[in-house]
GROMACS .gro file of N, CA, C and O in nm:
model
  508
    1MET      N    1  -0.384   0.542   0.649
    1MET     CA    2  -0.375   0.407   0.598
    1MET      C    3  -0.480   0.392   0.488
    1MET      O    4  -0.595   0.425   0.509
    2LYS      N    5  -0.438   0.341   0.374
    2LYS     CA    6  -0.531   0.315   0.265
    2LYS      C    7  -0.550   0.165   0.254
    2LYS      O    8  -0.458   0.087   0.276
    3GLU      N    9  -0.673   0.127   0.219
    3GLU     CA   10  -0.703  -0.014   0.198
    3GLU      C   11  -0.744  -0.034   0.053
    3GLU      O   12  -0.819   0.045  -0.002
    4TYR      N   13  -0.693  -0.141  -0.007
    4TYR     CA   14  -0.720  -0.170  -0.147
    4TYR      C   15  -0.787  -0.306  -0.159
    4TYR      O   16  -0.744  -0.403  -0.097
    5LYS      N   17  -0.891  -0.312  -0.242
    5LYS     CA   18  -0.960  -0.437  -0.270
    5LYS      C   19  -0.892  -0.507  -0.387
    5LYS      O   20  -0.828  -0.444  -0.470
    6MET      N   21  -0.913  -0.636  -0.394
    6MET     CA   22  -0.865  -0.713  -0.508
    6MET      C   23  -0.971  -0.708  -0.618
    6MET      O   24  -1.086  -0.674  -0.593
    7ARG      N   25  -0.930  -0.745  -0.737
    7ARG     CA   26  -1.028  -0.754  -0.845
    7ARG      C   27  -1.125  -0.867  -0.815
    7ARG      O   28  -1.094  -0.959  -0.740
    8ARG      N   29  -1.241  -0.859  -0.877
    8ARG     CA   30  -1.343  -0.961  -0.859
    8ARG      C   31  -1.285  -1.099  -0.890
    8ARG      O   32  -1.220  -1.119  -0.991
    9GLY      N   33  -1.307  -1.194  -0.800
    9GLY     CA   34  -1.262  -1.330  -0.819
    9GLY      C   35  -1.117  -1.355  -0.780
    9GLY      O   36  -1.069  -1.467  -0.791
   10GLU      N   37  -1.046  -1.251  -0.737
   10GLU     CA   38  -0.906  -1.268  -0.699
   10GLU      C   39  -0.889  -1.246  -0.549
   10GLU      O   40  -0.966  -1.172  -0.488
   11HIS      N   41  -0.787  -1.309  -0.493
   11HIS     CA   42  -0.760  -1.299  -0.351
   11HIS      C   43  -0.616  -1.258  -0.329
   11HIS      O   44  -0.526  -1.298  -0.403
   12LEU      N   45  -0.593  -1.180  -0.225
   12LEU     CA   46  -0.460  -1.128  -0.197
   12LEU      C   47  -0.359  -1.241  -0.175
   12LEU      O   48  -0.248  -1.235  -0.228
   13GLU      N   49  -0.398  -1.343  -0.101
   13GLU     CA   50  -0.303  -1.452  -0.073
   13GLU      C   51  -0.265  -1.530  -0.199
   13GLU      O   52  -0.159  -1.591  -0.205
   14ASP      N   53  -0.349  -1.526  -0.303
   14ASP     CA   54  -0.314  -1.590  -0.430
   14ASP      C   55  -0.215  -1.504  -0.508
   14ASP      O   56  -0.125  -1.555  -0.574
   15ARG      N   57  -0.231  -1.373  -0.499
   15ARG     CA   58  -0.144  -1.282  -0.574
   15ARG      C   59  -0.008  -1.266  -0.506
   15ARG      O   60   0.093  -1.256  -0.571
   16ILE      N   61  -0.008  -1.261  -0.372
   16ILE     CA   62   0.117  -1.249  -0.297
   16ILE      C   63   0.115  -1.354  -0.185
   16ILE      O   64   0.070  -1.326  -0.074
   17PRO      N   65   0.163  -1.475  -0.217
   17PRO     CA   66   0.159  -1.581  -0.116
   17PRO      C   67   0.252  -1.557   0.003
   17PRO      O   68   0.222  -1.600   0.113
   18ASP      N   69   0.362  -1.486  -0.018
   18ASP     CA   70   0.455  -1.457   0.091
   18ASP      C   71   0.470  -1.305   0.104
   18ASP      O   72   0.559  -1.245   0.044
   19MET      N   73   0.380  -1.244   0.179
   19MET     CA   74   0.377  -1.098   0.191
   19MET      C   75   0.508  -1.045   0.248
   19MET      O   76   0.561  -0.945   0.201
   20LYS      N   77   0.561  -1.111   0.350
   20LYS     CA   78   0.684  -1.063   0.414
   20LYS      C   79   0.799  -1.053   0.313
   20LYS      O   80   0.866  -0.950   0.304
   21ALA      N   81   0.821  -1.159   0.237
   21ALA     CA   82   0.930  -1.160   0.138
   21ALA      C   83   0.907  -1.056   0.029
   21ALA      O   84   1.001  -0.988  -0.015
   22THR      N   85   0.783  -1.040  -0.013
   22THR     CA   86   0.750  -0.943  -0.118
   22THR      C   87   0.776  -0.801  -0.070
   22THR      O   88   0.835  -0.720  -0.142
   23VAL      N   89   0.734  -0.771   0.052
   23VAL     CA   90   0.756  -0.637   0.108
   23VAL      C   91   0.906  -0.610   0.118
   23VAL      O   92   0.953  -0.501   0.081
   24GLU      N   93   0.982  -0.707   0.164
   24GLU     CA   94   1.127  -0.689   0.176
   24GLU      C   95   1.193  -0.671   0.040
   24GLU      O   96   1.285  -0.591   0.026
   25ASP      N   97   1.144  -0.742  -0.063
   25ASP     CA   98   1.199  -0.726  -0.198
   25ASP      C   99   1.178  -0.585  -0.251
   25ASP      O  100   1.266  -0.527  -0.314
   26TYR      N  101   1.060  -0.531  -0.228
   26TYR     CA  102   1.026  -0.399  -0.281
   26TYR      C  103   1.083  -0.283  -0.198
   26TYR      O  104   1.125  -0.182  -0.254
   27PHE      N  105   1.080  -0.297  -0.065
   27PHE     CA  106   1.105  -0.180   0.019
   27PHE      C  107   1.219  -0.190   0.119
   27PHE      O  108   1.265  -0.088   0.169
   28GLY      N  109   1.263  -0.308   0.155
   28GLY     CA  110   1.371  -0.321   0.252
   28GLY      C  111   1.332  -0.411   0.368
   28GLY      O  112   1.224  -0.468   0.371
   29SER      N  113   1.421  -0.419   0.465
   29SER     CA  114   1.403  -0.510   0.578
   29SER      C  115   1.288  -0.468   0.669
   29SER      O  116   1.275  -0.351   0.704
   30ILE      N  117   1.210  -0.566   0.708
   30ILE     CA  118   1.099  -0.543   0.801
   30ILE      C  119   1.159  -0.535   0.941
   30ILE      O  120   1.236  -0.623   0.982
   31THR      N  121   1.123  -0.429   1.013
   31THR     CA  122   1.180  -0.407   1.145
   31THR      C  123   1.080  -0.428   1.259
   31THR      O  124   1.120  -0.438   1.374
   32ASP      N  125   0.951  -0.432   1.226
   32ASP     CA  126   0.851  -0.439   1.332
   32ASP      C  127   0.718  -0.482   1.271
   32ASP      O  128   0.704  -0.494   1.150
   33THR      N  129   0.619  -0.504   1.358
   33THR     CA  130   0.481  -0.524   1.314
   33THR      C  131   0.394  -0.425   1.389
   33THR      O  132   0.432  -0.375   1.496
   34GLU      N  133   0.279  -0.396   1.332
   34GLU     CA  134   0.187  -0.299   1.391
   34GLU      C  135   0.046  -0.351   1.372
   34GLU      O  136   0.010  -0.399   1.264
   35GLU      N  137  -0.038  -0.341   1.474
   35GLU     CA  138  -0.175  -0.388   1.467
   35GLU      C  139  -0.262  -0.284   1.399
   35GLU      O  140  -0.253  -0.164   1.426
   36PHE      N  141  -0.347  -0.330   1.307
   36PHE     CA  142  -0.443  -0.244   1.239
   36PHE      C  143  -0.569  -0.325   1.214
   36PHE      O  144  -0.565  -0.427   1.146
   37LYS      N  145  -0.679  -0.283   1.275
   37LYS     CA  146  -0.808  -0.351   1.261
   37LYS      C  147  -0.798  -0.501   1.289
   37LYS      O  148  -0.855  -0.583   1.220
   38GLY      N  149  -0.721  -0.535   1.390
   38GLY     CA  150  -0.709  -0.675   1.432
   38GLY      C  151  -0.610  -0.758   1.354
   38GLY      O  152  -0.595  -0.877   1.380
   39SER      N  153  -0.541  -0.699   1.258
   39SER     CA  154  -0.441  -0.772   1.178
   39SER      C  155  -0.303  -0.712   1.203
   39SER      O  156  -0.290  -0.592   1.225
   40ASP      N  157  -0.201  -0.797   1.198
   40ASP     CA  158  -0.063  -0.749   1.212
   40ASP      C  159  -0.008  -0.712   1.075
   40ASP      O  160  -0.009  -0.795   0.982
   41LEU      N  161   0.039  -0.589   1.063
   41LEU     CA  162   0.099  -0.540   0.939
   41LEU      C  163   0.249  -0.529   0.958
   41LEU      O  164   0.298  -0.509   1.068
   42TYR      N  165   0.322  -0.541   0.848
   42TYR     CA  166   0.468  -0.528   0.852
   42TYR      C  167   0.508  -0.381   0.845
   42TYR      O  168   0.447  -0.302   0.775
   43VAL      N  169   0.614  -0.347   0.920
   43VAL     CA  170   0.665  -0.210   0.924
   43VAL      C  171   0.810  -0.210   0.876
   43VAL      O  172   0.891  -0.290   0.925
   44VAL      N  173   0.840  -0.122   0.781
   44VAL     CA  174   0.977  -0.101   0.735
   44VAL      C  175   1.015   0.039   0.784
   44VAL      O  176   0.969   0.139   0.730
   45GLU      N  177   1.093   0.043   0.891
   45GLU     CA  178   1.130   0.172   0.953
   45GLU      C  179   1.233   0.250   0.871
   45GLU      O  180   1.234   0.372   0.874
   46GLU      N  181   1.321   0.178   0.801
   46GLU     CA  182   1.424   0.243   0.721
   46GLU      C  183   1.422   0.183   0.581
   46GLU      O  184   1.505   0.098   0.547
   47PRO      N  185   1.327   0.227   0.497
   47PRO     CA  186   1.317   0.172   0.362
   47PRO      C  187   1.444   0.196   0.281
   47PRO      O  188   1.519   0.290   0.305
   48ASP      N  189   1.467   0.107   0.183
   48ASP     CA  190   1.583   0.117   0.096
   48ASP      C  191   1.585   0.249   0.019
   48ASP      O  192   1.690   0.308  -0.002
   49ASN      N  193   1.469   0.295  -0.025
   49ASN     CA  194   1.461   0.419  -0.101
   49ASN      C  195   1.453   0.537  -0.004
   49ASN      O  196   1.366   0.540   0.083
   50PRO      N  197   1.542   0.636  -0.017
   50PRO     CA  198   1.546   0.747   0.078
   50PRO      C  199   1.424   0.840   0.074
   50PRO      O  200   1.405   0.920   0.164
   51VAL      N  201   1.342   0.827  -0.028
   51VAL     CA  202   1.220   0.909  -0.037
   51VAL      C  203   1.120   0.865   0.070
   51VAL      O  204   1.046   0.946   0.124
   52PHE      N  205   1.118   0.736   0.100
   52PHE     CA  206   1.026   0.684   0.200
   52PHE      C  207   1.087   0.701   0.339
   52PHE      O  208   1.204   0.671   0.362
   53GLU      N  209   1.004   0.747   0.431
   53GLU     CA  210   1.046   0.759   0.570
   53GLU      C  211   1.011   0.632   0.647
   53GLU      O  212   1.086   0.585   0.730
   54ARG      N  213   0.892   0.578   0.617
   54ARG     CA  214   0.841   0.460   0.687
   54ARG      C  215   0.732   0.399   0.601
   54ARG      O  216   0.657   0.470   0.536
   55ILE      N  217   0.723   0.266   0.602
   55ILE     CA  218   0.620   0.196   0.525
   55ILE      C  219   0.554   0.093   0.615
   55ILE      O  220   0.622   0.016   0.684
   56THR      N  221   0.422   0.092   0.615
   56THR     CA  222   0.345  -0.008   0.687
   56THR      C  223   0.257  -0.077   0.584
   56THR      O  224   0.187  -0.011   0.507
   57VAL      N  225   0.261  -0.210   0.580
   57VAL     CA  226   0.186  -0.282   0.477
   57VAL      C  227   0.151  -0.423   0.523
   57VAL      O  228   0.225  -0.484   0.601
   58GLY      N  229   0.036  -0.471   0.477
   58GLY     CA  230  -0.004  -0.608   0.509
   58GLY      C  231  -0.148  -0.635   0.473
   58GLY      O  232  -0.218  -0.548   0.421
   59ALA      N  233  -0.190  -0.755   0.501
   59ALA     CA  234  -0.327  -0.797   0.472
   59ALA      C  235  -0.415  -0.772   0.593
   59ALA      O  236  -0.378  -0.805   0.705
   60VAL      N  237  -0.531  -0.712   0.569
   60VAL     CA  238  -0.630  -0.692   0.674
   60VAL      C  239  -0.740  -0.792   0.649
   60VAL      O  240  -0.799  -0.796   0.540
   61GLN      N  241  -0.767  -0.875   0.749
   61GLN     CA  242  -0.866  -0.980   0.735
   61GLN      C  243  -0.999  -0.936   0.792
   61GLN      O  244  -1.006  -0.878   0.899
   62TYR      N  245  -1.104  -0.961   0.713
   62TYR     CA  246  -1.239  -0.930   0.754
   62TYR      C  247  -1.321  -1.058   0.757
   62TYR      O  248  -1.312  -1.140   0.665
   63SER      N  249  -1.400  -1.076   0.860
   63SER     CA  250  -1.483  -1.195   0.873
   63SER      C  251  -1.585  -1.199   0.760
   63SER      O  252  -1.662  -1.105   0.740
   64GLY      N  253  -1.586  -1.307   0.685
   64GLY     CA  254  -1.684  -1.326   0.579
   64GLY      C  255  -1.656  -1.247   0.452
   64GLY      O  256  -1.736  -1.249   0.359
   65LYS      N  257  -1.545  -1.176   0.446
   65LYS     CA  258  -1.510  -1.098   0.327
   65LYS      C  259  -1.368  -1.131   0.286
   65LYS      O  260  -1.291  -1.189   0.362
   66LYS      N  261  -1.334  -1.088   0.165
   66LYS     CA  262  -1.196  -1.107   0.119
   66LYS      C  263  -1.104  -1.012   0.195
   66LYS      O  264  -1.144  -0.903   0.237
   67ASP      N  265  -0.978  -1.055   0.209
   67ASP     CA  266  -0.878  -0.969   0.271
   67ASP      C  267  -0.856  -0.846   0.183
   67ASP      O  268  -0.875  -0.850   0.062
   68LYS      N  269  -0.817  -0.738   0.247
   68LYS     CA  270  -0.779  -0.617   0.175
   68LYS      C  271  -0.632  -0.589   0.204
   68LYS      O  272  -0.580  -0.628   0.309
   69LEU      N  273  -0.568  -0.520   0.112
   69LEU     CA  274  -0.430  -0.478   0.132
   69LEU      C  275  -0.433  -0.341   0.199
   69LEU      O  276  -0.498  -0.249   0.150
   70ALA      N  277  -0.366  -0.329   0.312
   70ALA     CA  278  -0.357  -0.201   0.382
   70ALA      C  279  -0.214  -0.151   0.368
   70ALA      O  280  -0.119  -0.227   0.389
   71VAL      N  281  -0.198  -0.024   0.328
   71VAL     CA  282  -0.065   0.034   0.314
   71VAL      C  283  -0.065   0.177   0.365
   71VAL      O  284  -0.164   0.248   0.358
   72ASP      N  285   0.050   0.214   0.418
   72ASP     CA  286   0.072   0.353   0.459
   72ASP      C  287   0.216   0.387   0.422
   72ASP      O  288   0.310   0.336   0.483
   73PHE      N  289   0.230   0.466   0.316
   73PHE     CA  290   0.362   0.511   0.272
   73PHE      C  291   0.385   0.650   0.330
   73PHE      O  292   0.315   0.744   0.293
   74VAL      N  293   0.480   0.662   0.422
   74VAL     CA  294   0.516   0.792   0.477
   74VAL      C  295   0.638   0.839   0.400
   74VAL      O  296   0.743   0.774   0.404
   75GLU      N  297   0.622   0.949   0.328
   75GLU     CA  298   0.730   0.999   0.244
   75GLU      C  299   0.789   1.125   0.304
   75GLU      O  300   0.720   1.202   0.371
   76ARG      N  301   0.918   1.145   0.280
   76ARG     CA  302   0.985   1.264   0.330
   76ARG      C  303   0.940   1.386   0.250
   76ARG      O  304   0.899   1.375   0.135
   77ASP      N  305   0.952   1.502   0.310
   77ASP     CA  306   0.920   1.628   0.244
   77ASP      C  307   1.019   1.647   0.128
   77ASP      O  308   1.140   1.644   0.150
   78PRO      N  309   0.969   1.669   0.006
   78PRO     CA  310   1.059   1.685  -0.109
   78PRO      C  311   1.159   1.799  -0.094
   78PRO      O  312   1.268   1.794  -0.150
   79THR      N  313   1.125   1.900  -0.016
   79THR     CA  314   1.218   2.012   0.002
   79THR      C  315   1.338   1.973   0.088
   79THR      O  316   1.439   2.043   0.088
   80GLU      N  317   1.327   1.861   0.161
   80GLU     CA  318   1.437   1.814   0.246
   80GLU      C  319   1.530   1.718   0.173
   80GLU      O  320   1.631   1.677   0.228
   81LEU      N  321   1.494   1.681   0.051
   81LEU     CA  322   1.573   1.582  -0.023
   81LEU      C  323   1.689   1.648  -0.096
   81LEU      O  324   1.674   1.756  -0.155
   82GLY      N  325   1.803   1.582  -0.094
   82GLY     CA  326   1.919   1.629  -0.169
   82GLY      C  327   1.906   1.587  -0.315
   82GLY      O  328   1.815   1.513  -0.353
   83PRO      N  329   1.997   1.633  -0.400
   83PRO     CA  330   1.990   1.603  -0.543
   83PRO      C  331   1.990   1.452  -0.574
   83PRO      O  332   1.915   1.407  -0.660
   84ASP      N  333   2.073   1.375  -0.504
   84ASP     CA  334   2.076   1.231  -0.527
   84ASP      C  335   1.945   1.165  -0.484
   84ASP      O  336   1.897   1.072  -0.548
   85GLU      N  337   1.890   1.214  -0.375
   85GLU     CA  338   1.764   1.158  -0.325
   85GLU      C  339   1.648   1.193  -0.416
   85GLU      O  340   1.555   1.115  -0.431
   86LEU      N  341   1.652   1.311  -0.479
   86LEU     CA  342   1.547   1.348  -0.573
   86LEU      C  343   1.543   1.253  -0.692
   86LEU      O  344   1.437   1.224  -0.745
   87GLU      N  345   1.660   1.205  -0.733
   87GLU     CA  346   1.664   1.108  -0.842
   87GLU      C  347   1.594   0.978  -0.803
   87GLU      O  348   1.538   0.909  -0.886
   88ALA      N  349   1.596   0.947  -0.675
   88ALA     CA  350   1.531   0.825  -0.625
   88ALA      C  351   1.379   0.839  -0.620
   88ALA      O  352   1.309   0.739  -0.603
   89ALA      N  353   1.329   0.960  -0.636
   89ALA     CA  354   1.183   0.982  -0.628
   89ALA      C  355   1.110   0.904  -0.736
   89ALA      O  356   1.004   0.845  -0.710
   90GLY      N  357   1.163   0.903  -0.857
   90GLY     CA  358   1.099   0.827  -0.965
   90GLY      C  359   1.097   0.678  -0.935
   90GLY      O  360   0.999   0.609  -0.962
   91GLU      N  361   1.207   0.629  -0.878
   91GLU     CA  362   1.214   0.489  -0.839
   91GLU      C  363   1.114   0.458  -0.727
   91GLU      O  364   1.056   0.349  -0.723
   92ALA      N  365   1.093   0.553  -0.637
   92ALA     CA  366   0.998   0.533  -0.527
   92ALA      C  367   0.857   0.519  -0.582
   92ALA      O  368   0.781   0.431  -0.539
   93VAL      N  369   0.821   0.606  -0.676
   93VAL     CA  370   0.687   0.599  -0.736
   93VAL      C  371   0.670   0.466  -0.809
   93VAL      O  372   0.566   0.400  -0.798
   94SER      N  373   0.773   0.425  -0.882
   94SER     CA  374   0.767   0.298  -0.955
   94SER      C  375   0.752   0.180  -0.859
   94SER      O  376   0.671   0.090  -0.883
   95ALA      N  377   0.830   0.180  -0.752
   95ALA     CA  378   0.823   0.070  -0.655
   95ALA      C  379   0.683   0.061  -0.593
   95ALA      O  380   0.626  -0.048  -0.580
   96LYS      N  381   0.629   0.176  -0.557
   96LYS     CA  382   0.496   0.181  -0.498
   96LYS      C  383   0.391   0.127  -0.596
   96LYS      O  384   0.311   0.040  -0.562
   97ASN      N  385   0.394   0.179  -0.719
   97ASN     CA  386   0.296   0.137  -0.819
   97ASN      C  387   0.313  -0.009  -0.859
   97ASN      O  388   0.214  -0.081  -0.876
   98ASP      N  389   0.437  -0.055  -0.873
   98ASP     CA  390   0.460  -0.195  -0.909
   98ASP      C  391   0.411  -0.289  -0.800
   98ASP      O  392   0.349  -0.392  -0.828
   99PHE      N  393   0.437  -0.253  -0.675
   99PHE     CA  394   0.391  -0.335  -0.563
   99PHE      C  395   0.238  -0.342  -0.560
   99PHE      O  396   0.179  -0.450  -0.548
  100LEU      N  397   0.174  -0.226  -0.572
  100LEU     CA  398   0.027  -0.224  -0.568
  100LEU      C  399  -0.034  -0.296  -0.687
  100LEU      O  400  -0.137  -0.362  -0.674
  101LEU      N  401   0.029  -0.288  -0.804
  101LEU     CA  402  -0.019  -0.360  -0.921
  101LEU      C  403  -0.006  -0.511  -0.899
  101LEU      O  404  -0.099  -0.587  -0.929
  102GLU      N  405   0.107  -0.555  -0.846
  102GLU     CA  406   0.125  -0.698  -0.819
  102GLU      C  407   0.023  -0.748  -0.718
  102GLU      O  408  -0.034  -0.855  -0.732
  103ALA      N  409  -0.002  -0.669  -0.615
  103ALA     CA  410  -0.092  -0.712  -0.508
  103ALA      C  411  -0.239  -0.708  -0.548
  103ALA      O  412  -0.315  -0.797  -0.512
  104THR      N  413  -0.280  -0.605  -0.622
  104THR     CA  414  -0.422  -0.586  -0.650
  104THR      C  415  -0.463  -0.615  -0.794
  104THR      O  416  -0.581  -0.622  -0.823
  105ALA      N  417  -0.366  -0.627  -0.883
  105ALA     CA  418  -0.390  -0.644  -1.027
  105ALA      C  419  -0.464  -0.523  -1.085
  105ALA      O  420  -0.530  -0.532  -1.186
  106ARG      N  421  -0.452  -0.410  -1.019
  106ARG     CA  422  -0.512  -0.285  -1.067
  106ARG      C  423  -0.402  -0.183  -1.086
  106ARG      O  424  -0.317  -0.165  -1.000
  107ASP      N  425  -0.408  -0.112  -1.199
  107ASP     CA  426  -0.309  -0.006  -1.221
  107ASP      C  427  -0.350   0.118  -1.143
  107ASP      O  428  -0.455   0.122  -1.078
  108ALA      N  429  -0.267   0.221  -1.149
  108ALA     CA  430  -0.290   0.342  -1.069
  108ALA      C  431  -0.425   0.405  -1.100
  108ALA      O  432  -0.498   0.448  -1.010
  109LYS      N  433  -0.461   0.410  -1.227
  109LYS     CA  434  -0.589   0.471  -1.265
  109LYS      C  435  -0.706   0.392  -1.206
  109LYS      O  436  -0.799   0.451  -1.151
  110SER      N  437  -0.703   0.261  -1.215
  110SER     CA  438  -0.810   0.177  -1.160
  110SER      C  439  -0.820   0.191  -1.008
  110SER      O  440  -0.929   0.194  -0.953
  111ARG      N  441  -0.704   0.200  -0.941
  111ARG     CA  442  -0.706   0.216  -0.795
  111ARG      C  443  -0.767   0.350  -0.756
  111ARG      O  444  -0.846   0.357  -0.661
  112ARG      N  445  -0.733   0.456  -0.828
  112ARG     CA  446  -0.792   0.589  -0.798
  112ARG      C  447  -0.942   0.586  -0.816
  112ARG      O  448  -1.017   0.637  -0.732
  113GLU      N  449  -0.988   0.527  -0.926
  113GLU     CA  450  -1.133   0.520  -0.951
  113GLU      C  451  -1.204   0.439  -0.844
  113GLU      O  452  -1.312   0.476  -0.799
  114SER      N  453  -1.143   0.330  -0.800
  114SER     CA  454  -1.202   0.247  -0.696
  114SER      C  455  -1.212   0.323  -0.564
  114SER      O  456  -1.314   0.318  -0.496
  115LEU      N  457  -1.105   0.395  -0.527
  115LEU     CA  458  -1.107   0.474  -0.404
  115LEU      C  459  -1.210   0.586  -0.414
  115LEU      O  460  -1.279   0.618  -0.317
  116LYS      N  461  -1.222   0.646  -0.532
  116LYS     CA  462  -1.319   0.753  -0.551
  116LYS      C  463  -1.462   0.700  -0.534
  116LYS      O  464  -1.545   0.761  -0.468
  117ARG      N  465  -1.489   0.582  -0.590
  117ARG     CA  466  -1.622   0.522  -0.575
  117ARG      C  467  -1.650   0.489  -0.429
  117ARG      O  468  -1.761   0.506  -0.381
  118ALA      N  469  -1.549   0.444  -0.356
  118ALA     CA  470  -1.567   0.410  -0.215
  118ALA      C  471  -1.607   0.535  -0.135
  118ALA      O  472  -1.693   0.528  -0.047
  119VAL      N  473  -1.549   0.649  -0.167
  119VAL     CA  474  -1.583   0.773  -0.098
  119VAL      C  475  -1.725   0.816  -0.135
  119VAL      O  476  -1.804   0.857  -0.051
  120GLU      N  477  -1.759   0.803  -0.263
  120GLU     CA  478  -1.893   0.841  -0.308
  120GLU      C  479  -2.000   0.754  -0.245
  120GLU      O  480  -2.111   0.799  -0.218
  121ASP      N  481  -1.969   0.626  -0.223
  121ASP     CA  482  -2.065   0.532  -0.164
  121ASP      C  483  -2.073   0.542  -0.013
  121ASP      O  484  -2.162   0.484   0.048
  122ASP      N  485  -1.982   0.615   0.051
  122ASP     CA  486  -1.977   0.626   0.195
  122ASP      C  487  -2.096   0.710   0.245
  122ASP      O  488  -2.107   0.828   0.214
  123PRO      N  489  -2.186   0.652   0.326
  123PRO     CA  490  -2.304   0.727   0.372
  123PRO      C  491  -2.268   0.838   0.469
  123PRO      O  492  -2.347   0.931   0.487
  124ASP      N  493  -2.152   0.833   0.531
  124ASP     CA  494  -2.113   0.936   0.627
  124ASP      C  495  -2.046   1.055   0.559
  124ASP      O  496  -2.011   1.153   0.623
  125HIS      N  497  -2.028   1.046   0.428
  125HIS     CA  498  -1.958   1.152   0.355
  125HIS      C  499  -2.054   1.268   0.327
  125HIS      O  500  -2.162   1.250   0.275
  126ASP      N  501  -2.015   1.389   0.367
  126ASP     CA  502  -2.097   1.507   0.340
  126ASP      C  503  -2.052   1.574   0.213
  126ASP      O  504  -1.934   1.593   0.187
  127PHE      N  505  -2.150   1.613   0.133
  127PHE     CA  506  -2.118   1.684   0.008
  127PHE      C  507  -2.142   1.830   0.025
  127PHE      O  508  -2.234   1.877   0.080
   0.00000   0.00000   0.00000
């Protein structure tokens, strides 16, 4: 599960006021919820795009801090995909990036840099 911060001064609930509807628009029908760090996340067991096997997404609330977006995209092994499904791979990447951009206002490059800084700042990380 990856967690993403919002840009300074922005909040997840302002960017995506209806998380359930947004998740369904991007990925398909929500079939379940799953607890993660005390918050209920939405689960899409059968995403619309065949590249995805399962998607878990939602807001994780922290006391005294801004909410973070938590996501877990489980993708199928590319060697198991048929020719038609391989064509959907580009759409899967676009859907993932578009959703994360809408939620965090950060493009893929900014998200990578932010995650990299988080690892570098982690005191438990051994070099």
